[in-house]
mmCIF file of C-alpha atoms and ligand atoms in Angstrom:
data_model
loop_
_atom_site.group_PDB
_atom_site.id
_atom_site.type_symbol
_atom_site.label_atom_id
_atom_site.label_comp_id
_atom_site.label_asym_id
_atom_site.label_seq_id
_atom_site.Cartn_x
_atom_site.Cartn_y
_atom_site.Cartn_z
ATOM 1 C CA MET A 1 73.138 139.107 140.038
ATOM 2 C CA SER A 2 74.265 135.748 140.886
ATOM 3 C CA LYS A 3 74.230 133.011 138.206
ATOM 4 C CA THR A 4 71.630 130.404 138.186
ATOM 5 C CA ILE A 5 72.549 127.067 140.025
ATOM 6 C CA LYS A 6 72.159 124.063 137.645
ATOM 7 C CA LYS A 7 74.355 121.576 138.975
ATOM 8 C CA VAL A 8 75.616 120.798 142.749
ATOM 9 C CA GLY A 9 78.490 118.848 143.770
ATOM 10 C CA VAL A 10 78.259 117.314 147.139
ATOM 11 C CA LEU A 11 81.728 116.010 149.210
ATOM 12 C CA THR A 12 82.369 114.317 152.577
ATOM 13 C CA SER A 13 85.799 115.646 153.858
ATOM 14 C CA GLY A 14 87.974 114.864 157.078
ATOM 15 C CA GLY A 15 86.898 112.561 159.466
ATOM 16 C CA ASP A 16 83.506 110.812 158.971
ATOM 17 C CA SER A 17 80.652 111.005 161.643
ATOM 18 C CA PRO A 18 77.284 109.576 161.764
ATOM 19 C CA GLY A 19 74.692 111.632 159.695
ATOM 20 C CA MET A 20 76.844 112.016 156.775
ATOM 21 C CA ASN A 21 75.007 110.121 154.493
ATOM 22 C CA ALA A 22 71.570 111.328 155.829
ATOM 23 C CA ALA A 23 73.220 114.874 154.714
ATOM 24 C CA ILE A 24 74.072 113.399 151.384
ATOM 25 C CA ARG A 25 70.594 111.973 151.129
ATOM 26 C CA SER A 26 69.265 115.468 151.966
ATOM 27 C CA VAL A 27 71.438 117.274 149.518
ATOM 28 C CA VAL A 28 70.597 115.047 146.710
ATOM 29 C CA ARG A 29 66.959 114.803 147.056
ATOM 30 C CA THR A 30 66.506 118.822 147.866
ATOM 31 C CA CYS A 31 68.326 119.261 144.360
ATOM 32 C CA ALA A 32 65.643 116.919 142.792
ATOM 33 C CA TYR A 33 62.827 118.427 144.417
ATOM 34 C CA HIS A 34 64.069 121.967 142.566
ATOM 35 C CA ASN A 35 64.816 120.242 139.440
ATOM 36 C CA ILE A 36 68.672 120.818 139.985
ATOM 37 C CA GLU A 37 71.525 117.964 139.145
ATOM 38 C CA CYS A 38 73.460 116.657 141.880
ATOM 39 C CA ILE A 39 77.068 115.123 141.498
ATOM 40 C CA GLY A 40 78.341 112.844 144.063
ATOM 41 C CA ILE A 41 82.309 113.771 144.602
ATOM 42 C CA TYR A 42 84.148 110.884 145.883
ATOM 43 C CA ARG A 43 86.750 110.900 148.712
ATOM 44 C CA GLY A 44 86.501 114.671 149.569
ATOM 45 C CA TYR A 45 88.849 116.969 147.921
ATOM 46 C CA GLN A 46 91.059 114.171 146.422
ATOM 47 C CA GLY A 47 88.213 112.890 144.113
ATOM 48 C CA MET A 48 87.435 116.901 143.167
ATOM 49 C CA ILE A 49 91.475 116.633 141.638
ATOM 50 C CA GLU A 50 90.935 113.417 140.439
ATOM 51 C CA GLY A 51 87.455 114.051 138.728
ATOM 52 C CA ASP A 52 85.950 111.114 140.694
ATOM 53 C CA PHE A 53 82.390 111.875 140.248
ATOM 54 C CA LYS A 54 79.110 110.074 140.034
ATOM 55 C CA GLU A 55 75.409 111.746 139.058
ATOM 56 C CA MET A 56 73.108 110.828 141.970
ATOM 57 C CA GLY A 57 69.584 110.938 141.881
ATOM 58 C CA PRO A 58 66.855 110.707 144.499
ATOM 59 C CA ARG A 59 66.887 106.795 144.143
ATOM 60 C CA SER A 60 70.539 106.640 144.373
ATOM 61 C CA VAL A 61 70.264 107.790 147.950
ATOM 62 C CA ASN A 62 67.658 104.985 149.263
ATOM 63 C CA ASN A 63 68.362 103.113 152.001
ATOM 64 C CA ILE A 64 71.444 105.213 153.777
ATOM 65 C CA VAL A 65 69.576 107.451 155.993
ATOM 66 C CA ASN A 66 70.303 104.756 158.532
ATOM 67 C CA LYS A 67 73.815 104.209 157.728
ATOM 68 C CA GLY A 68 76.885 105.698 159.682
ATOM 69 C CA GLY A 69 80.014 106.363 157.770
ATOM 70 C CA THR A 70 79.715 108.103 154.025
ATOM 71 C CA ILE A 71 78.958 106.429 150.903
ATOM 72 C CA LEU A 72 80.943 108.969 149.074
ATOM 73 C CA LYS A 73 84.165 107.959 151.245
ATOM 74 C CA SER A 74 85.789 110.513 152.963
ATOM 75 C CA ALA A 75 89.752 111.880 152.811
ATOM 76 C CA ARG A 76 92.286 114.089 154.091
ATOM 77 C CA SER A 77 93.493 115.484 150.661
ATOM 78 C CA VAL A 78 97.306 116.778 150.778
ATOM 79 C CA ASP A 79 97.134 118.159 146.988
ATOM 80 C CA PHE A 80 94.137 120.335 147.948
ATOM 81 C CA ARG A 81 96.332 122.309 149.844
ATOM 82 C CA THR A 82 98.396 123.436 146.753
ATOM 83 C CA PRO A 83 97.371 125.725 144.306
ATOM 84 C CA GLU A 84 97.743 123.136 141.849
ATOM 85 C CA GLY A 85 95.795 120.842 143.395
ATOM 86 C CA ARG A 86 92.838 123.284 143.475
ATOM 87 C CA LYS A 87 93.348 124.361 139.708
ATOM 88 C CA LYS A 88 92.996 120.752 138.947
ATOM 89 C CA ALA A 89 89.823 120.151 140.983
ATOM 90 C CA HIS A 90 88.544 123.618 139.538
ATOM 91 C CA GLU A 91 88.961 122.412 136.113
ATOM 92 C CA ASN A 92 87.040 118.954 136.924
ATOM 93 C CA LEU A 93 84.121 120.955 138.290
ATOM 94 C CA LEU A 94 84.073 122.941 135.221
ATOM 95 C CA LYS A 95 84.089 120.001 132.727
ATOM 96 C CA ALA A 96 81.388 118.529 134.696
ATOM 97 C CA GLY A 97 79.335 121.584 134.496
ATOM 98 C CA ILE A 98 79.210 121.610 138.618
ATOM 99 C CA ASP A 99 78.627 125.321 139.455
ATOM 100 C CA ALA A 100 78.087 125.000 143.252
ATOM 101 C CA LEU A 101 79.596 122.755 146.273
ATOM 102 C CA VAL A 102 78.177 121.458 149.156
ATOM 103 C CA VAL A 103 81.104 120.477 151.615
ATOM 104 C CA ILE A 104 80.166 118.132 154.546
ATOM 105 C CA GLY A 105 82.980 118.093 156.971
ATOM 106 C CA GLY A 106 84.889 120.027 160.077
ATOM 107 C CA ASP A 107 86.432 123.140 160.165
ATOM 108 C CA GLY A 108 89.673 121.916 157.983
ATOM 109 C CA SER A 109 87.312 121.294 155.217
ATOM 110 C CA PHE A 110 85.634 124.500 155.330
ATOM 111 C CA THR A 111 88.937 126.385 155.354
ATOM 112 C CA GLY A 112 89.682 124.522 151.964
ATOM 113 C CA GLY A 113 86.287 125.378 150.621
ATOM 114 C CA LEU A 114 87.077 129.020 151.583
ATOM 115 C CA ILE A 115 90.189 129.383 149.544
ATOM 116 C CA PHE A 116 88.851 127.759 146.894
ATOM 117 C CA ASN A 117 85.860 130.205 146.909
ATOM 118 C CA SER A 118 88.784 133.154 147.073
ATOM 119 C CA GLU A 119 90.725 131.647 144.281
ATOM 120 C CA TYR A 120 87.603 130.979 141.465
ATOM 121 C CA ASP A 121 84.625 132.682 143.152
ATOM 122 C CA PHE A 122 83.222 129.051 143.241
ATOM 123 C CA PRO A 123 80.205 128.986 145.278
ATOM 124 C CA VAL A 124 80.557 127.015 148.710
ATOM 125 C CA MET A 125 78.161 125.728 151.185
ATOM 126 C CA GLY A 126 79.248 123.844 154.366
ATOM 127 C CA ILE A 127 77.326 121.497 156.566
ATOM 128 C CA PRO A 128 79.110 120.769 159.874
ATOM 129 C CA GLY A 129 79.874 117.225 160.243
ATOM 130 C CA THR A 130 82.294 115.816 162.815
ATOM 131 C CA ILE A 131 81.709 113.986 166.225
ATOM 132 C CA ASP A 132 83.568 116.841 168.528
ATOM 133 C CA ASN A 133 80.526 119.517 168.538
ATOM 134 C CA ASP A 134 83.505 121.514 168.104
ATOM 135 C CA ILE A 135 82.272 124.202 165.516
ATOM 136 C CA TYR A 136 81.242 127.620 165.989
ATOM 137 C CA GLY A 137 77.742 128.858 164.715
ATOM 138 C CA THR A 138 75.979 125.838 165.426
ATOM 139 C CA SER A 139 74.900 124.026 168.633
ATOM 140 C CA PHE A 140 75.096 120.461 167.335
ATOM 141 C CA THR A 141 77.210 119.036 164.820
ATOM 142 C CA LEU A 142 76.257 116.019 162.492
ATOM 143 C CA GLY A 143 77.206 112.721 164.635
ATOM 144 C CA TYR A 144 77.740 114.537 167.834
ATOM 145 C CA ASP A 145 74.425 113.041 169.503
ATOM 146 C CA THR A 146 75.185 109.811 167.994
ATOM 147 C CA ALA A 147 78.468 109.518 169.494
ATOM 148 C CA LEU A 148 77.065 110.705 172.979
ATOM 149 C CA ASN A 149 74.468 107.901 172.851
ATOM 150 C CA THR A 150 77.388 105.395 171.738
ATOM 151 C CA VAL A 151 79.895 106.717 174.736
ATOM 152 C CA VAL A 152 77.236 106.478 177.334
ATOM 153 C CA ASP A 153 76.209 103.099 175.990
ATOM 154 C CA CYS A 154 79.773 101.841 176.601
ATOM 155 C CA ILE A 155 79.912 103.418 180.057
ATOM 156 C CA ASP A 156 76.895 101.887 180.997
ATOM 157 C CA LYS A 157 78.392 98.573 180.220
ATOM 158 C CA ILE A 158 81.847 99.229 181.878
ATOM 159 C CA ARG A 159 79.960 100.329 185.116
ATOM 160 C CA ASP A 160 78.498 96.690 185.184
ATOM 161 C CA THR A 161 82.153 95.243 185.689
ATOM 162 C CA ALA A 162 83.175 98.488 187.828
ATOM 163 C CA SER A 163 80.350 97.914 190.390
ATOM 164 C CA SER A 164 80.768 94.165 190.310
ATOM 165 C CA HIS A 165 84.431 94.415 191.119
ATOM 166 C CA ASN A 166 84.617 97.613 193.105
ATOM 167 C CA ARG A 167 86.736 99.044 190.682
ATOM 168 C CA LEU A 168 87.956 103.034 189.515
ATOM 169 C CA PHE A 169 87.584 103.029 185.766
ATOM 170 C CA PHE A 170 89.362 105.682 183.782
ATOM 171 C CA VAL A 171 87.372 106.177 180.351
ATOM 172 C CA GLU A 172 89.039 108.528 177.613
ATOM 173 C CA VAL A 173 86.809 109.220 174.875
ATOM 174 C CA MET A 174 87.599 111.594 172.137
ATOM 175 C CA GLY A 175 87.958 114.994 172.240
ATOM 176 C CA ARG A 176 91.556 116.610 171.460
ATOM 177 C CA ASP A 177 90.719 120.357 171.858
ATOM 178 C CA ALA A 178 86.792 120.163 173.061
ATOM 179 C CA GLY A 179 85.135 118.695 176.199
ATOM 180 C CA HIS A 180 81.675 118.415 174.855
ATOM 181 C CA ILE A 181 81.593 114.664 174.724
ATOM 182 C CA ALA A 182 83.193 114.253 177.655
ATOM 183 C CA LEU A 183 81.355 116.444 179.677
ATOM 184 C CA ASN A 184 77.424 115.613 178.415
ATOM 185 C CA ALA A 185 78.305 111.750 178.037
ATOM 186 C CA GLY A 186 79.973 112.037 181.463
ATOM 187 C CA ILE A 187 77.091 113.638 182.939
ATOM 188 C CA GLY A 188 74.906 111.252 181.104
ATOM 189 C CA ALA A 189 76.666 108.056 182.337
ATOM 190 C CA GLY A 190 77.127 109.493 186.060
ATOM 191 C CA ALA A 191 80.625 109.670 186.002
ATOM 192 C CA GLU A 192 82.382 110.943 189.353
ATOM 193 C CA GLU A 193 84.946 113.163 187.555
ATOM 194 C CA ILE A 194 84.944 114.530 184.145
ATOM 195 C CA LEU A 195 88.690 115.810 182.773
ATOM 196 C CA ILE A 196 88.069 118.239 179.791
ATOM 197 C CA PRO A 197 90.417 120.359 177.728
ATOM 198 C CA GLU A 198 88.842 123.566 178.570
ATOM 199 C CA GLU A 199 89.471 123.336 182.477
ATOM 200 C CA ASP A 200 92.331 122.510 184.456
ATOM 201 C CA LEU A 201 90.670 120.252 187.237
ATOM 202 C CA GLY A 202 94.061 119.797 188.967
ATOM 203 C CA LEU A 203 95.434 116.626 189.899
ATOM 204 C CA ASP A 204 94.747 117.387 193.995
ATOM 205 C CA ARG A 205 91.354 117.912 193.261
ATOM 206 C CA LEU A 206 91.155 114.402 191.424
ATOM 207 C CA LEU A 207 92.723 112.647 194.379
ATOM 208 C CA ASP A 208 90.539 114.671 196.803
ATOM 209 C CA SER A 209 87.089 113.905 194.741
ATOM 210 C CA LEU A 210 87.998 110.185 194.960
ATOM 211 C CA GLN A 211 89.406 109.985 198.228
ATOM 212 C CA LYS A 212 85.697 111.679 199.229
ATOM 213 C CA SER A 213 83.703 109.370 197.076
ATOM 214 C CA LYS A 214 85.377 106.086 198.873
ATOM 215 C CA ALA A 215 84.608 107.942 202.369
ATOM 216 C CA SER A 216 81.010 108.507 201.405
ATOM 217 C CA GLY A 217 80.377 104.722 200.657
ATOM 218 C CA LYS A 218 80.887 104.513 196.756
ATOM 219 C CA SER A 219 82.428 101.364 195.759
ATOM 220 C CA SER A 220 83.233 101.979 192.246
ATOM 221 C CA SER A 221 83.644 105.125 190.238
ATOM 222 C CA ILE A 222 83.847 105.945 186.788
ATOM 223 C CA VAL A 223 86.210 109.041 185.283
ATOM 224 C CA VAL A 224 85.653 110.423 181.972
ATOM 225 C CA ILE A 225 88.858 111.769 180.091
ATOM 226 C CA ALA A 226 88.896 113.561 177.184
ATOM 227 C CA GLU A 227 91.913 112.753 174.936
ATOM 228 C CA GLY A 228 93.291 116.479 175.317
ATOM 229 C CA ASP A 229 92.387 116.905 178.772
ATOM 230 C CA LYS A 230 94.163 119.981 180.139
ATOM 231 C CA ILE A 231 95.972 118.186 183.177
ATOM 232 C CA GLY A 232 98.113 117.232 180.641
ATOM 233 C CA LYS A 233 98.789 113.623 181.494
ATOM 234 C CA ASN A 234 97.341 110.889 178.901
ATOM 235 C CA VAL A 235 94.746 108.366 180.513
ATOM 236 C CA PHE A 236 97.576 105.669 181.415
ATOM 237 C CA GLU A 237 99.895 108.155 183.232
ATOM 238 C CA LEU A 238 96.576 109.355 185.146
ATOM 239 C CA LYS A 239 96.145 105.772 186.290
ATOM 240 C CA ASP A 240 99.752 105.333 187.451
ATOM 241 C CA TYR A 241 99.470 108.574 189.268
ATOM 242 C CA VAL A 242 96.377 107.916 191.200
ATOM 243 C CA GLU A 243 97.679 104.380 191.845
ATOM 244 C CA ALA A 244 100.854 105.771 193.427
ATOM 245 C CA ASN A 245 98.583 108.158 195.511
ATOM 246 C CA LEU A 246 95.615 106.266 196.580
ATOM 247 C CA PRO A 247 96.720 102.564 196.656
ATOM 248 C CA GLU A 248 93.334 101.421 197.761
ATOM 249 C CA TYR A 249 92.303 102.107 194.324
ATOM 250 C CA ASP A 250 92.479 99.505 191.599
ATOM 251 C CA VAL A 251 92.337 101.234 188.424
ATOM 252 C CA ARG A 252 91.236 99.971 185.039
ATOM 253 C CA VAL A 253 91.584 101.913 181.917
ATOM 254 C CA SER A 254 89.098 102.008 178.861
ATOM 255 C CA VAL A 255 90.130 103.757 175.325
ATOM 256 C CA LEU A 256 86.823 103.930 173.421
ATOM 257 C CA GLY A 257 88.450 105.107 170.421
ATOM 258 C CA HIS A 258 86.988 104.842 166.770
ATOM 259 C CA MET A 259 84.000 102.948 167.763
ATOM 260 C CA GLN A 260 82.689 106.411 168.977
ATOM 261 C CA ARG A 261 82.957 107.665 165.391
ATOM 262 C CA GLY A 262 80.825 104.614 163.844
ATOM 263 C CA GLY A 263 77.298 103.196 163.910
ATOM 264 C CA SER A 264 73.743 104.426 162.978
ATOM 265 C CA PRO A 265 72.853 107.495 163.370
ATOM 266 C CA SER A 266 70.453 108.689 166.121
ATOM 267 C CA CYS A 267 67.154 110.167 165.246
ATOM 268 C CA PHE A 268 68.295 113.368 166.152
ATOM 269 C CA ASP A 269 71.040 113.378 163.831
ATOM 270 C CA ARG A 270 69.006 112.132 160.934
ATOM 271 C CA VAL A 271 66.684 115.051 161.194
ATOM 272 C CA LEU A 272 69.424 117.513 161.902
ATOM 273 C CA ALA A 273 71.212 116.054 158.526
ATOM 274 C CA SER A 274 67.904 116.418 156.748
ATOM 275 C CA ARG A 275 67.118 120.092 157.669
ATOM 276 C CA LEU A 276 70.892 121.284 157.095
ATOM 277 C CA GLY A 277 70.791 119.435 153.654
ATOM 278 C CA VAL A 278 67.897 121.496 152.908
ATOM 279 C CA LYS A 279 68.932 124.905 153.884
ATOM 280 C CA ALA A 280 72.162 124.346 152.024
ATOM 281 C CA VAL A 281 70.935 123.739 148.799
ATOM 282 C CA GLU A 282 68.425 126.308 148.958
ATOM 283 C CA SER A 283 70.809 128.888 150.360
ATOM 284 C CA LEU A 284 72.700 128.024 147.130
ATOM 285 C CA ILE A 285 69.658 128.564 144.849
ATOM 286 C CA GLU A 286 69.219 131.838 146.261
ATOM 287 C CA GLY A 287 72.700 132.960 145.157
ATOM 288 C CA LYS A 288 74.273 132.679 148.932
ATOM 289 C CA SER A 289 77.810 131.369 149.353
ATOM 290 C CA ASN A 290 80.627 130.918 151.968
ATOM 291 C CA TYR A 291 78.072 130.160 154.731
ATOM 292 C CA MET A 292 77.769 126.985 156.880
ATOM 293 C CA VAL A 293 74.124 125.850 157.758
ATOM 294 C CA GLY A 294 74.045 125.426 161.620
ATOM 295 C CA LEU A 295 71.156 124.626 164.350
ATOM 296 C CA LYS A 296 70.835 127.330 167.111
ATOM 297 C CA GLU A 297 68.127 127.550 169.298
ATOM 298 C CA ASP A 298 66.174 124.862 167.012
ATOM 299 C CA LYS A 299 66.629 127.344 163.962
ATOM 300 C CA VAL A 300 68.433 126.505 161.046
ATOM 301 C CA VAL A 301 70.702 129.390 160.587
ATOM 302 C CA LEU A 302 73.700 130.829 158.312
ATOM 303 C CA THR A 303 76.970 131.426 159.885
ATOM 304 C CA PRO A 304 79.700 132.639 157.492
ATOM 305 C CA LEU A 305 82.366 130.074 157.059
ATOM 306 C CA GLU A 306 85.102 132.546 158.030
ATOM 307 C CA GLN A 307 83.492 132.964 161.622
ATOM 308 C CA ALA A 308 82.748 129.173 161.695
ATOM 309 C CA ILE A 309 86.345 128.454 161.191
ATOM 310 C CA LYS A 310 87.733 131.285 163.430
ATOM 311 C CA GLY A 311 85.124 131.126 166.285
ATOM 312 C CA LYS A 312 85.409 129.021 169.219
ATOM 313 C CA SER A 313 82.645 126.587 170.290
ATOM 314 C CA GLU A 314 82.177 127.080 174.035
ATOM 315 C CA ILE A 315 81.273 124.552 176.175
ATOM 316 C CA ASP A 316 78.490 125.384 178.460
ATOM 317 C CA ARG A 317 79.892 125.827 182.060
ATOM 318 C CA GLU A 318 76.456 125.151 184.065
ATOM 319 C CA LEU A 319 77.139 121.728 183.111
ATOM 320 C CA LEU A 320 80.747 121.583 185.212
ATOM 321 C CA ARG A 321 78.631 122.476 188.387
ATOM 322 C CA VAL A 322 75.708 120.093 187.351
ATOM 323 C CA SER A 323 78.351 117.471 186.908
ATOM 324 C CA ASP A 324 80.052 118.638 190.697
ATOM 325 C CA ILE A 325 76.595 118.276 192.219
ATOM 326 C CA MET A 326 75.585 115.064 190.519
ATOM 327 C CA SER A 327 78.774 113.406 192.096
ATOM 328 C CA THR A 328 77.852 114.094 195.653
HETATM 329 P P1 LIG B 1 87.780 116.724 161.681
HETATM 330 O O1 LIG B 1 86.834 117.686 162.359
HETATM 331 O O2 LIG B 1 87.237 115.395 161.252
HETATM 332 O O3 LIG B 1 89.320 117.168 161.505
HETATM 333 P P2 LIG B 1 88.525 118.587 159.306
HETATM 334 O O4 LIG B 1 87.435 118.866 158.071
HETATM 335 O O5 LIG B 1 88.603 119.522 159.982
HETATM 336 O O6 LIG B 1 87.562 117.213 159.762
HETATM 337 P P3 LIG B 1 91.009 118.292 157.877
HETATM 338 O O7 LIG B 1 91.895 117.021 157.784
HETATM 339 O O8 LIG B 1 91.388 119.248 158.710
HETATM 340 O O9 LIG B 1 89.479 117.661 158.278
HETATM 341 O O10 LIG B 1 90.725 119.047 156.502
HETATM 342 C C1 LIG B 1 90.141 117.911 155.608
HETATM 343 C C2 LIG B 1 90.657 118.648 154.333
HETATM 344 O O11 LIG B 1 90.561 119.932 153.889
HETATM 345 C C3 LIG B 1 92.084 118.456 154.206
HETATM 346 O O12 LIG B 1 92.482 117.181 154.043
HETATM 347 C C4 LIG B 1 92.500 119.238 152.888
HETATM 348 O O13 LIG B 1 91.986 118.759 151.497
HETATM 349 C C5 LIG B 1 91.577 120.386 153.132
HETATM 350 N N1 LIG B 1 92.139 121.663 153.972
HETATM 351 C C6 LIG B 1 92.121 121.544 154.981
HETATM 352 N N2 LIG B 1 92.913 123.062 155.415
HETATM 353 C C7 LIG B 1 93.309 123.267 154.123
HETATM 354 C C8 LIG B 1 93.799 124.613 153.809
HETATM 355 N N3 LIG B 1 94.324 125.278 154.630
HETATM 356 N N4 LIG B 1 93.937 124.824 152.148
HETATM 357 C C9 LIG B 1 93.592 123.894 151.678
HETATM 358 N N5 LIG B 1 92.950 122.827 151.866
HETATM 359 C C10 LIG B 1 92.592 122.397 152.957
#
C-alpha cells in the first residue's frame, strides 16, 4: 500500500518556458482542492538542497496564469548531480514534511527526479516544460505553442522588410536537437525552406530551391533554420555560402534567440498547464510515481519517466511534404 500524500513540493527546473506559472498554479490549487499542503521549492533542485521553500496556498498563485517565466525561478544545479547534494535535498524534504514532488522541466530534470526516486523511494511526477517540444510521451510540452506564436509573429514582421527590399532572410530559431519549432513555425509563417536537425536537406537543394523561387517571380524569401540544422553550417556560414554561390541574393540574418522563451503563455499553454497540473497531483494521490503527465490525442496520459527520458519525440514527416508544396 502506498502511503497517503499530505504535502507536495513543486519546483521548476532547467530552461524556463511560458506556461510554467500556470502549471505551478494548477498544482497548488489542485492540492488545496484535495486538502493537501503545497510547498513551492525555489530555483529547482538547488533550492531543494538549500531548503529554499515557501508554503503556497490558492491565493499565493493569484494573477500568474498569464505570466511567462516561473515565479519559483529555475536553475541548473550541479550539486544535485552528486549523491551528497541529493542527500542534503532529501533531508530538507523530510524536515519540511514534504512527501511527494512535482517536477516541471525537461528530460534532464526528469533524469534527476528518477535518480532521486531510486535512491530514496520518493514519489515523483513530471510535467514537461520546454519550448522545444522534444519530449517523448506528449504531443505538446508547456511553452511550445506560445513559442510557435512568438516565432510566427517575428517572422511576419521580418517579412515586411524582406518584401519591401527584395531580400532573402535567414531566420534562426531554437532547436538544437529538434526541428518542431522550425518546421511548424516555418509553415505557419510561409517559409521558402526549413532546415531542421532531423533531415539533411543538402546545400544543393537549398541553392536549387532559391534559384527556382527567384525564377518563379518571388522577389523575397524567408528561410527558417533550426539552431542544430543537419547541414552543419551555422546561419552566418550559410549566408556566406549562399551569397558566394548565388550573387544575385542579398542575404540578411536574424537570430531570434531568447525572446522565443519569454512572453505571456497562449491560451493553449494555459489550458494544457492546468490539465497537466491536476493530473500530476491526482496521480500522486492515487499512489503513482515516476511518471510524466502529457497530452496525447487530446487526452491527458501518463508515460513512465524512464520512457519519457529515453524515447525520441519524432517530427511529423508529413509536414516536410506540406512545406515543400507550400513553397511552390
Ligand atoms: P531544458 O530542456 O530546458 O534543458 P532540462 O530539464 O533538460 O531542461 P537540464 O539542465 O538538463 O535541463 O537538467 C536540469 C537539472 O536537472 C540539472 O541542472 C540537474 O540539477 C538535474 N539533473 C539533470 N541530469 C541529472 C543527472 N543525471 N543526475 C542528477 N541530476 C540531474
